[in-house]
Amino acid sequence: MEKVAIVTGAGQGIGRGIAGTLSREGYRVAVIDLDSAKAEAAARELSGQGPPAIARAMDVTDAKGWTRLAEHVAGEWGRVDVLVNNAGISPRGTIDSTDEALWDRTLATNLKGPWLGIRACLASLRACKGTIINIGSTHSTLPMRGLFSYCVSKAGLLGLTRQVATELLSDEVTCNMIAPGWVASEGERLIQAREGRPNFPEGVRNMSTAEDVGAAVVFLCSPSARRVTGELLHLDGGLHAVGDVKLVHGNGP
Ligand SMILES: NC(=O)c1ccc[n+]([C@@H]2O[C@H](COP(=O)([O-])OP(=O)(O)OC[C@H]3O[C@@H](n4cnc5c(N)ncnc54)[C@H](O)[C@@H]3O)[C@@H](O)[C@H]2O)c1
């Protein structure tokens, strides 16, 4: 029986890359995204090249949606081996300019959504001794001015990752976080263009790709990683070790 993965925010960007990598590894993938057209297109492409994939238009902040999705996937495919909580937003705003609505939306998408997903899929994950992977950020551990609600949400997601790993130790369900560097995803390109930077700056040291993230996901799902849980895997070319946020813009040492 082919293994089954659920990937959120898989209509484009990093999530799309992760879904493609898992499909090439032989997983049936449930492609979850707010954007139904993008989810459908991704699932069609995956089904054309590998095991069957399904698309589901869903907001990850919708608890009832998660319950329906978990039932649907379990009904269709009978198992959930891997849950990748990738859907996320990175709105700009300082402590002063972030209002309650922005705080609530960021925390709901980036932190509450992963919890709801884990909770909904728990029975299936336990039955499969499965794997949960949360997509964090360099900013899970390294704050940056102007990304107030984002940095708080991604730090919270690291706390969630460790807490879930602890509570699921005896179930042999692993839970880890991947912290990508800067990835030129569709969403990130839009943000850069909006800020007057159509091209990514020269000399940036922390660029990574959706494929880099996909490869890390495959490792964390593999039998070799069965003893890896509660861990944070950075893919940022060492930025977190240097601890200098200026490197994000390529103007550091
Ligand atoms: N791009 C980067 O440089 C970078 C770096 C570190 C971490 N990340 C993280 O990686 C993840 C993916 O980022 P990306 O750059 O590929 O983003 P993106 O904006 O290109 O794609 C995100 C996808 O998630 C979907 N989505 C957003 N909110 C949703 C919701 N509430 N419910 C369901 N789907 C939703 C969007 O429709 C979109 O298809 C995010 O969690 C982001 O914080 C990105």
GROMACS .gro file of C-alpha atoms and ligand atoms in nm:
model
  297
    1MET     CA    1   0.000   0.000   0.000
    2GLU     CA    2   0.135   0.341  -0.097
    3LYS     CA    3   0.199   0.579   0.189
    4VAL     CA    4  -0.016   0.890   0.226
    5ALA     CA    5   0.087   1.252   0.291
    6ILE     CA    6  -0.118   1.564   0.353
    7VAL     CA    7   0.058   1.889   0.256
    8THR     CA    8  -0.100   2.227   0.332
    9GLY     CA    9  -0.041   2.535   0.119
   10ALA     CA   10   0.064   2.299  -0.160
   11GLY     CA   11  -0.095   2.496  -0.445
   12GLN     CA   12   0.230   2.687  -0.501
   13GLY     CA   13   0.572   2.768  -0.363
   14ILE     CA   14   0.746   2.555  -0.103
   15GLY     CA   15   0.438   2.340  -0.039
   16ARG     CA   16   0.410   2.261  -0.410
   17GLY     CA   17   0.777   2.156  -0.410
   18ILE     CA   18   0.728   1.934  -0.105
   19ALA     CA   19   0.419   1.771  -0.262
   20GLY     CA   20   0.613   1.700  -0.583
   21THR     CA   21   0.905   1.547  -0.395
   22LEU     CA   22   0.679   1.323  -0.186
   23SER     CA   23   0.491   1.215  -0.499
   24ARG     CA   24   0.819   1.119  -0.667
   25GLU     CA   25   0.900   0.919  -0.353
   26GLY     CA   26   0.579   0.720  -0.409
   27TYR     CA   27   0.339   0.896  -0.169
   28ARG     CA   28  -0.027   0.960  -0.243
   29VAL     CA   29  -0.056   1.330  -0.168
   30ALA     CA   30  -0.357   1.532  -0.051
   31VAL     CA   31  -0.293   1.885  -0.179
   32ILE     CA   32  -0.454   2.140   0.053
   33ASP     CA   33  -0.481   2.508  -0.031
   34LEU     CA   34  -0.711   2.809   0.006
   35ASP     CA   35  -0.690   2.846  -0.372
   36SER     CA   36  -0.892   2.562  -0.526
   37ALA     CA   37  -0.770   2.618  -0.884
   38LYS     CA   38  -0.405   2.594  -0.777
   39ALA     CA   39  -0.474   2.288  -0.559
   40GLU     CA   40  -0.657   2.115  -0.847
   41ALA     CA   41  -0.379   2.196  -1.094
   42ALA     CA   42  -0.112   2.063  -0.857
   43ALA     CA   43  -0.305   1.742  -0.785
   44ARG     CA   44  -0.364   1.686  -1.158
   45GLU     CA   45   0.004   1.725  -1.231
   46LEU     CA   46   0.105   1.490  -0.948
   47SER     CA   47  -0.149   1.226  -1.055
   48GLY     CA   48  -0.010   1.248  -1.409
   49GLN     CA   49   0.345   1.166  -1.299
   50GLY     CA   50   0.299   0.934  -1.000
   51PRO     CA   51   0.052   0.787  -0.750
   52PRO     CA   52  -0.297   0.942  -0.738
   53ALA     CA   53  -0.324   1.280  -0.567
   54ILE     CA   54  -0.633   1.465  -0.447
   55ALA     CA   55  -0.701   1.836  -0.411
   56ARG     CA   56  -0.898   2.002  -0.137
   57ALA     CA   57  -0.978   2.374  -0.111
   58MET     CA   58  -0.961   2.445   0.260
   59ASP     CA   59  -0.861   2.716   0.504
   60VAL     CA   60  -0.624   2.560   0.759
   61THR     CA   61  -0.784   2.773   1.031
   62ASP     CA   62  -1.116   2.588   0.984
   63ALA     CA   63  -1.145   2.315   1.251
   64LYS     CA   64  -1.453   2.153   1.092
   65GLY     CA   65  -1.278   2.156   0.755
   66TRP     CA   66  -0.989   1.962   0.908
   67THR     CA   67  -1.225   1.703   1.057
   68ARG     CA   68  -1.393   1.654   0.718
   69LEU     CA   69  -1.056   1.633   0.542
   70ALA     CA   70  -0.913   1.376   0.785
   71GLU     CA   71  -1.228   1.162   0.744
   72HIS     CA   72  -1.213   1.196   0.365
   73VAL     CA   73  -0.846   1.095   0.338
   74ALA     CA   74  -0.889   0.807   0.582
   75GLY     CA   75  -1.200   0.695   0.387
   76GLU     CA   76  -1.032   0.719   0.045
   77TRP     CA   77  -0.686   0.590   0.127
   78GLY     CA   78  -0.717   0.435   0.476
   79ARG     CA   79  -0.411   0.600   0.630
   80VAL     CA   80  -0.215   0.919   0.696
   81ASP     CA   81   0.161   0.866   0.727
   82VAL     CA   82   0.281   1.223   0.692
   83LEU     CA   83   0.133   1.565   0.773
   84VAL     CA   84   0.326   1.868   0.648
   85ASN     CA   85   0.199   2.195   0.796
   86ASN     CA   86   0.339   2.435   0.537
   87ALA     CA   87   0.060   2.691   0.471
   88GLY     CA   88   0.163   3.025   0.614
   89ILE     CA   89   0.155   3.399   0.567
   90SER     CA   90   0.427   3.656   0.638
   91PRO     CA   91   0.266   3.998   0.665
   92ARG     CA   92   0.484   4.298   0.738
   93GLY     CA   93   0.427   4.504   1.053
   94THR     CA   94   0.611   4.626   1.361
   95ILE     CA   95   0.488   4.610   1.720
   96ASP     CA   96   0.329   4.953   1.658
   97SER     CA   97   0.172   4.895   1.319
   98THR     CA   98   0.037   4.543   1.379
   99ASP     CA   99  -0.331   4.564   1.467
  100GLU     CA  100  -0.541   4.295   1.632
  101ALA     CA  101  -0.688   4.171   1.305
  102LEU     CA  102  -0.342   4.114   1.154
  103TRP     CA  103  -0.215   3.947   1.473
  104ASP     CA  104  -0.519   3.716   1.481
  105ARG     CA  105  -0.491   3.624   1.112
  106THR     CA  106  -0.118   3.548   1.134
  107LEU     CA  107  -0.141   3.347   1.454
  108ALA     CA  108  -0.448   3.158   1.326
  109THR     CA  109  -0.283   3.060   0.996
  110ASN     CA  110   0.072   2.994   1.114
  111LEU     CA  111   0.011   2.846   1.459
  112LYS     CA  112  -0.349   2.745   1.520
  113GLY     CA  113  -0.381   2.583   1.174
  114PRO     CA  114  -0.097   2.335   1.238
  115TRP     CA  115  -0.246   2.243   1.578
  116LEU     CA  116  -0.590   2.184   1.423
  117GLY     CA  117  -0.434   1.969   1.150
  118ILE     CA  118  -0.235   1.759   1.395
  119ARG     CA  119  -0.540   1.711   1.617
  120ALA     CA  120  -0.762   1.606   1.325
  121CYS     CA  121  -0.507   1.355   1.188
  122LEU     CA  122  -0.391   1.218   1.522
  123ALA     CA  123  -0.573   0.883   1.513
  124SER     CA  124  -0.439   0.802   1.166
  125LEU     CA  125  -0.088   0.926   1.248
  126ARG     CA  126  -0.083   0.712   1.563
  127ALA     CA  127  -0.203   0.406   1.370
  128CYS     CA  128   0.076   0.452   1.111
  129LYS     CA  129   0.345   0.566   1.360
  130GLY     CA  130   0.361   0.864   1.130
  131THR     CA  131   0.549   1.189   1.098
  132ILE     CA  132   0.451   1.553   1.143
  133ILE     CA  133   0.663   1.826   0.984
  134ASN     CA  134   0.602   2.192   1.054
  135ILE     CA  135   0.754   2.452   0.823
  136GLY     CA  136   0.906   2.721   1.040
  137SER     CA  137   1.158   2.987   0.955
  138THR     CA  138   1.495   3.128   1.044
  139HIS     CA  139   1.271   3.371   1.233
  140SER     CA  140   1.150   3.093   1.463
  141THR     CA  141   1.467   3.167   1.659
  142LEU     CA  142   1.600   3.494   1.512
  143PRO     CA  143   1.368   3.795   1.548
  144MET     CA  144   1.355   4.061   1.276
  145ARG     CA  145   1.218   4.412   1.302
  146GLY     CA  146   0.911   4.464   1.085
  147LEU     CA  147   0.796   4.100   1.093
  148PHE     CA  148   0.629   4.118   1.433
  149SER     CA  149   0.335   3.877   1.413
  150TYR     CA  150   0.526   3.643   1.177
  151CYS     CA  151   0.827   3.601   1.408
  152VAL     CA  152   0.598   3.547   1.708
  153SER     CA  153   0.392   3.288   1.520
  154LYS     CA  154   0.695   3.094   1.395
  155ALA     CA  155   0.855   3.095   1.743
  156GLY     CA  156   0.522   2.961   1.871
  157LEU     CA  157   0.527   2.693   1.603
  158LEU     CA  158   0.865   2.575   1.734
  159GLY     CA  159   0.710   2.548   2.081
  160LEU     CA  160   0.420   2.354   1.933
  161THR     CA  161   0.664   2.122   1.753
  162ARG     CA  162   0.850   2.036   2.073
  163GLN     CA  163   0.532   1.999   2.277
  164VAL     CA  164   0.373   1.766   2.019
  165ALA     CA  165   0.696   1.562   1.994
  166THR     CA  166   0.693   1.521   2.372
  167GLU     CA  167   0.327   1.421   2.396
  168LEU     CA  168   0.357   1.170   2.111
  169LEU     CA  169   0.686   1.006   2.214
  170SER     CA  170   0.521   0.689   2.337
  171ASP     CA  171   0.311   0.669   2.019
  172GLU     CA  172   0.630   0.673   1.809
  173VAL     CA  173   0.490   0.964   1.606
  174THR     CA  174   0.769   1.211   1.529
  175CYS     CA  175   0.723   1.586   1.504
  176ASN     CA  176   0.995   1.814   1.368
  177MET     CA  177   1.038   2.160   1.221
  178ILE     CA  178   1.222   2.262   0.905
  179ALA     CA  179   1.337   2.623   0.892
  180PRO     CA  180   1.405   2.715   0.528
  181GLY     CA  181   1.621   3.011   0.436
  182TRP     CA  182   1.491   3.255   0.178
  183VAL     CA  183   1.299   3.078  -0.099
  184ALA     CA  184   1.195   3.262  -0.417
  185SER     CA  185   0.839   3.127  -0.401
  186GLU     CA  186   0.546   3.292  -0.579
  187GLY     CA  187   0.435   3.450  -0.252
  188GLU     CA  188   0.781   3.582  -0.166
  189ARG     CA  189   0.829   3.724  -0.518
  190LEU     CA  190   0.502   3.916  -0.479
  191ILE     CA  191   0.614   4.061  -0.146
  192GLN     CA  192   0.951   4.160  -0.291
  193ALA     CA  193   0.788   4.324  -0.596
  194ARG     CA  194   0.548   4.513  -0.369
  195GLU     CA  195   0.849   4.646  -0.180
  196GLY     CA  196   1.015   4.760  -0.505
  197ARG     CA  197   1.263   4.472  -0.533
  198PRO     CA  198   1.163   4.269  -0.840
  199ASN     CA  199   1.494   4.079  -0.826
  200PHE     CA  200   1.632   3.908  -0.522
  201PRO     CA  201   1.945   4.089  -0.398
  202GLU     CA  202   2.289   3.973  -0.510
  203GLY     CA  203   2.508   3.791  -0.263
  204VAL     CA  204   2.236   3.669  -0.031
  205ARG     CA  205   2.377   3.379   0.167
  206ASN     CA  206   2.060   3.212   0.287
  207MET     CA  207   1.874   3.135  -0.038
  208SER     CA  208   1.730   2.784  -0.055
  209THR     CA  209   1.484   2.612  -0.284
  210ALA     CA  210   1.156   2.425  -0.250
  211GLU     CA  211   1.351   2.116  -0.360
  212ASP     CA  212   1.594   2.161  -0.068
  213VAL     CA  213   1.295   2.165   0.166
  214GLY     CA  214   1.141   1.862  -0.010
  215ALA     CA  215   1.465   1.665   0.038
  216ALA     CA  216   1.465   1.747   0.411
  217VAL     CA  217   1.101   1.636   0.434
  218VAL     CA  218   1.190   1.304   0.270
  219PHE     CA  219   1.471   1.250   0.521
  220LEU     CA  220   1.245   1.325   0.819
  221CYS     CA  221   0.984   1.078   0.684
  222SER     CA  222   1.241   0.805   0.629
  223PRO     CA  223   1.319   0.513   0.861
  224SER     CA  224   1.665   0.670   0.913
  225ALA     CA  225   1.496   0.956   1.101
  226ARG     CA  226   1.282   0.742   1.332
  227ARG     CA  227   1.485   0.862   1.633
  228VAL     CA  228   1.468   1.229   1.528
  229THR     CA  229   1.187   1.417   1.700
  230GLY     CA  230   1.135   1.760   1.854
  231GLU     CA  231   1.418   1.880   1.628
  232LEU     CA  232   1.467   2.201   1.431
  233LEU     CA  233   1.644   2.155   1.098
  234HIS     CA  234   1.779   2.481   0.953
  235LEU     CA  235   1.825   2.508   0.574
  236ASP     CA  236   1.959   2.862   0.565
  237GLY     CA  237   2.323   2.831   0.469
  238GLY     CA  238   2.430   2.896   0.828
  239LEU     CA  239   2.247   3.225   0.883
  240HIS     CA  240   2.101   3.111   1.214
  241ALA     CA  241   2.449   3.014   1.338
  242VAL     CA  242   2.594   3.352   1.247
  243GLY     CA  243   2.289   3.508   1.411
  244ASP     CA  244   2.315   3.821   1.195
  245VAL     CA  245   1.985   3.917   1.041
  246LYS     CA  246   2.160   4.160   0.800
  247LEU     CA  247   2.277   3.857   0.603
  248VAL     CA  248   1.916   3.810   0.495
  249HIS     CA  249   1.960   4.111   0.269
  250GLY     CA  250   2.309   4.019   0.154
  251ASN     CA  251   2.481   4.313   0.319
  252GLY     CA  252   2.641   4.135   0.609
  253PRO     CA  253   3.006   4.030   0.644
  254LIG     N1  254   0.956   3.178   0.097
  254LIG     C1  255   1.040   3.192   0.197
  254LIG     O1  256   1.143   3.262   0.186
  254LIG     C2  257   1.014   3.123   0.329
  254LIG     C3  258   1.118   3.116   0.422
  254LIG     C4  259   1.098   3.050   0.543
  254LIG     C5  260   0.975   2.994   0.570
  254LIG     N2  261   0.874   3.002   0.479
  254LIG     C6  262   0.746   2.939   0.514
  254LIG     O2  263   0.717   2.841   0.416
  254LIG     C7  264   0.576   2.830   0.401
  254LIG     C8  265   0.539   2.845   0.254
  254LIG     O3  266   0.586   2.969   0.208
  254LIG     P1  267   0.586   3.011   0.053
  254LIG     O4  268   0.691   3.116   0.040
  254LIG     O5  269   0.588   2.891  -0.033
  254LIG     O6  270   0.443   3.082   0.044
  254LIG     P2  271   0.348   3.114  -0.082
  254LIG     O7  272   0.274   3.237  -0.043
  254LIG     O8  273   0.422   3.113  -0.211
  254LIG     O9  274   0.248   2.989  -0.080
  254LIG     C9  275   0.168   2.966   0.032
  254LIG    C10  276   0.047   2.884  -0.008
  254LIG    O10  277  -0.031   2.865   0.112
  254LIG    C11  278  -0.167   2.892   0.084
  254LIG     N3  279  -0.233   2.940   0.206
  254LIG    C12  280  -0.214   3.057   0.269
  254LIG     N4  281  -0.296   3.066   0.375
  254LIG    C13  282  -0.368   2.951   0.378
  254LIG    C14  283  -0.469   2.902   0.464
  254LIG     N5  284  -0.516   2.975   0.566
  254LIG     N6  285  -0.522   2.781   0.438
  254LIG    C15  286  -0.477   2.706   0.334
  254LIG     N7  287  -0.382   2.749   0.249
  254LIG    C16  288  -0.328   2.870   0.272
  254LIG    C17  289  -0.164   2.997  -0.026
  254LIG    O11  290  -0.286   2.999  -0.100
  254LIG    C18  291  -0.042   2.956  -0.109
  254LIG    O12  292  -0.078   2.868  -0.214
  254LIG    C19  293   0.515   2.935   0.493
  254LIG    O13  294   0.481   2.876   0.616
  254LIG    C20  295   0.629   3.033   0.511
  254LIG    O14  296   0.620   3.105   0.632
  254LIG    C21  297   0.891   3.065   0.360
   0.00000   0.00000   0.00000
